[in-house]
């Protein structure tokens, strides 16, 4: 399980250090792709395989399923850590997530998320005010904290 928030930076070549606490759980190779809310999702290979099977089960007859599958898989790239614990994030993914220098790396249960520091701060501020409302809605789904 991934958890925690870490401040890092992306250099001019698109390289970023993955927090040491996440490296073993991610394994030697993992997948980085476009995430929701303009961040990047990072999945260990095992979690990626589970997600891939779920997406394969979506009906190709539904345009939303085709669009989401294209969005998700076309941005995916396999990464591995270099000797300094860094990954090289492709330009297309850096552009999608607005990664230019300062970033935030989050552990979110079965995945890691990479956010632009500015985008994360804005998202967090906006979401923080509705956190109680969101928690109340989750109770309707038999989810209890």
mmCIF file with all atom_site columns, N, CA and C in Angstrom, residues 1 24 33-34 39 56 60 65 75 80 83 89 103 108 112 115 118 122 125 133 143:
data_model
loop_
_atom_site.group_PDB
_atom_site.id
_atom_site.type_symbol
_atom_site.label_atom_id
_atom_site.label_alt_id
_atom_site.label_comp_id
_atom_site.label_asym_id
_atom_site.label_entity_id
_atom_site.label_seq_id
_atom_site.pdbx_PDB_ins_code
_atom_site.Cartn_x
_atom_site.Cartn_y
_atom_site.Cartn_z
_atom_site.occupancy
_atom_site.B_iso_or_equiv
_atom_site.pdbx_formal_charge
_atom_site.auth_seq_id
_atom_site.auth_comp_id
_atom_site.auth_asym_id
_atom_site.auth_atom_id
_atom_site.pdbx_PDB_model_num
ATOM 1  N N  . UNK A 1 1   ? 0.839   -1.180 0.000   1.00 0.00 ? 1   UNK A N  1
ATOM 2  C CA . UNK A 1 1   ? 0.000   0.000  0.000   1.00 0.00 ? 1   UNK A CA 1
ATOM 3  C C  . UNK A 1 1   ? 0.884   1.243  0.000   1.00 0.00 ? 1   UNK A C  1
ATOM 4  N N  . UNK A 1 24  ? 10.512  -0.054 -3.487  1.00 0.00 ? 24  UNK A N  1
ATOM 5  C CA . UNK A 1 24  ? 10.391  -1.508 -3.391  1.00 0.00 ? 24  UNK A CA 1
ATOM 6  C C  . UNK A 1 24  ? 9.014   -1.985 -3.825  1.00 0.00 ? 24  UNK A C  1
ATOM 7  N N  . UNK A 1 33  ? 1.084   6.597  -16.384 1.00 0.00 ? 33  UNK A N  1
ATOM 8  C CA . UNK A 1 33  ? 0.113   6.990  -17.397 1.00 0.00 ? 33  UNK A CA 1
ATOM 9  C C  . UNK A 1 33  ? -0.618  8.259  -16.977 1.00 0.00 ? 33  UNK A C  1
ATOM 10 N N  . UNK A 1 34  ? -1.397  8.793  -17.905 1.00 0.00 ? 34  UNK A N  1
ATOM 11 C CA . UNK A 1 34  ? -2.245  9.934  -17.569 1.00 0.00 ? 34  UNK A CA 1
ATOM 12 C C  . UNK A 1 34  ? -3.237  9.497  -16.500 1.00 0.00 ? 34  UNK A C  1
ATOM 13 N N  . UNK A 1 39  ? -3.183  14.727 -13.164 1.00 0.00 ? 39  UNK A N  1
ATOM 14 C CA . UNK A 1 39  ? -1.997  14.189 -12.516 1.00 0.00 ? 39  UNK A CA 1
ATOM 15 C C  . UNK A 1 39  ? -1.595  12.935 -13.276 1.00 0.00 ? 39  UNK A C  1
ATOM 16 N N  . UNK A 1 56  ? -10.339 -4.015 -20.183 1.00 0.00 ? 56  UNK A N  1
ATOM 17 C CA . UNK A 1 56  ? -10.635 -4.910 -21.310 1.00 0.00 ? 56  UNK A CA 1
ATOM 18 C C  . UNK A 1 56  ? -12.069 -5.418 -21.265 1.00 0.00 ? 56  UNK A C  1
ATOM 19 N N  . UNK A 1 60  ? -16.685 -2.402 -26.144 1.00 0.00 ? 60  UNK A N  1
ATOM 20 C CA . UNK A 1 60  ? -16.178 -1.565 -27.226 1.00 0.00 ? 60  UNK A CA 1
ATOM 21 C C  . UNK A 1 60  ? -17.301 -0.876 -27.988 1.00 0.00 ? 60  UNK A C  1
ATOM 22 N N  . UNK A 1 65  ? -16.441 4.149  -23.205 1.00 0.00 ? 65  UNK A N  1
ATOM 23 C CA . UNK A 1 65  ? -15.461 3.111  -22.862 1.00 0.00 ? 65  UNK A CA 1
ATOM 24 C C  . UNK A 1 65  ? -14.277 3.169  -23.815 1.00 0.00 ? 65  UNK A C  1
ATOM 25 N N  . UNK A 1 75  ? -1.359  7.006  -23.146 1.00 0.00 ? 75  UNK A N  1
ATOM 26 C CA . UNK A 1 75  ? -0.397  7.758  -22.352 1.00 0.00 ? 75  UNK A CA 1
ATOM 27 C C  . UNK A 1 75  ? 0.516   6.886  -21.518 1.00 0.00 ? 75  UNK A C  1
ATOM 28 N N  . UNK A 1 80  ? 11.484  2.364  -15.407 1.00 0.00 ? 80  UNK A N  1
ATOM 29 C CA . UNK A 1 80  ? 12.306  1.701  -14.404 1.00 0.00 ? 80  UNK A CA 1
ATOM 30 C C  . UNK A 1 80  ? 13.208  2.740  -13.768 1.00 0.00 ? 80  UNK A C  1
ATOM 31 N N  . UNK A 1 83  ? 20.010  4.346  -11.211 1.00 0.00 ? 83  UNK A N  1
ATOM 32 C CA . UNK A 1 83  ? 20.790  4.084  -9.993  1.00 0.00 ? 83  UNK A CA 1
ATOM 33 C C  . UNK A 1 83  ? 20.560  5.124  -8.900  1.00 0.00 ? 83  UNK A C  1
ATOM 34 N N  . UNK A 1 89  ? 10.314  10.867 -17.138 1.00 0.00 ? 89  UNK A N  1
ATOM 35 C CA . UNK A 1 89  ? 8.911   11.039 -17.525 1.00 0.00 ? 89  UNK A CA 1
ATOM 36 C C  . UNK A 1 89  ? 8.870   11.623 -18.934 1.00 0.00 ? 89  UNK A C  1
ATOM 37 N N  . UNK A 1 103 ? 7.075   19.366 -7.873  1.00 0.00 ? 103 UNK A N  1
ATOM 38 C CA . UNK A 1 103 ? 5.953   18.434 -7.949  1.00 0.00 ? 103 UNK A CA 1
ATOM 39 C C  . UNK A 1 103 ? 5.714   17.786 -6.594  1.00 0.00 ? 103 UNK A C  1
ATOM 40 N N  . UNK A 1 108 ? -1.381  6.679  -2.863  1.00 0.00 ? 108 UNK A N  1
ATOM 41 C CA . UNK A 1 108 ? -2.844  6.598  -2.824  1.00 0.00 ? 108 UNK A CA 1
ATOM 42 C C  . UNK A 1 108 ? -3.256  5.125  -2.941  1.00 0.00 ? 108 UNK A C  1
ATOM 43 N N  . UNK A 1 112 ? 0.599   5.351  -7.064  1.00 0.00 ? 112 UNK A N  1
ATOM 44 C CA . UNK A 1 112 ? 1.283   6.590  -6.732  1.00 0.00 ? 112 UNK A CA 1
ATOM 45 C C  . UNK A 1 112 ? 0.761   7.643  -7.700  1.00 0.00 ? 112 UNK A C  1
ATOM 46 N N  . UNK A 1 115 ? 1.881   14.984 -9.145  1.00 0.00 ? 115 UNK A N  1
ATOM 47 C CA . UNK A 1 115 ? 1.151   16.226 -9.399  1.00 0.00 ? 115 UNK A CA 1
ATOM 48 C C  . UNK A 1 115 ? 2.126   17.382 -9.543  1.00 0.00 ? 115 UNK A C  1
ATOM 49 N N  . UNK A 1 118 ? 1.740   23.241 -8.017  1.00 0.00 ? 118 UNK A N  1
ATOM 50 C CA . UNK A 1 118 ? 0.718   24.283 -8.133  1.00 0.00 ? 118 UNK A CA 1
ATOM 51 C C  . UNK A 1 118 ? -0.668  23.676 -8.343  1.00 0.00 ? 118 UNK A C  1
ATOM 52 N N  . UNK A 1 122 ? -3.931  23.792 -5.620  1.00 0.00 ? 122 UNK A N  1
ATOM 53 C CA . UNK A 1 122 ? -5.252  24.277 -6.026  1.00 0.00 ? 122 UNK A CA 1
ATOM 54 C C  . UNK A 1 122 ? -6.311  23.194 -5.804  1.00 0.00 ? 122 UNK A C  1
ATOM 55 N N  . UNK A 1 125 ? -6.902  22.621 -2.005  1.00 0.00 ? 125 UNK A N  1
ATOM 56 C CA . UNK A 1 125 ? -7.651  23.722 -1.397  1.00 0.00 ? 125 UNK A CA 1
ATOM 57 C C  . UNK A 1 125 ? -9.134  23.620 -1.756  1.00 0.00 ? 125 UNK A C  1
ATOM 58 N N  . UNK A 1 133 ? -18.490 16.845 3.159   1.00 0.00 ? 133 UNK A N  1
ATOM 59 C CA . UNK A 1 133 ? -19.621 16.455 2.311   1.00 0.00 ? 133 UNK A CA 1
ATOM 60 C C  . UNK A 1 133 ? -19.330 15.154 1.577   1.00 0.00 ? 133 UNK A C  1
ATOM 61 N N  . UNK A 1 143 ? -19.777 2.828  3.378   1.00 0.00 ? 143 UNK A N  1
ATOM 62 C CA . UNK A 1 143 ? -18.367 3.044  3.688   1.00 0.00 ? 143 UNK A CA 1
ATOM 63 C C  . UNK A 1 143 ? -18.300 3.802  4.991   1.00 0.00 ? 143 UNK A C  1
#
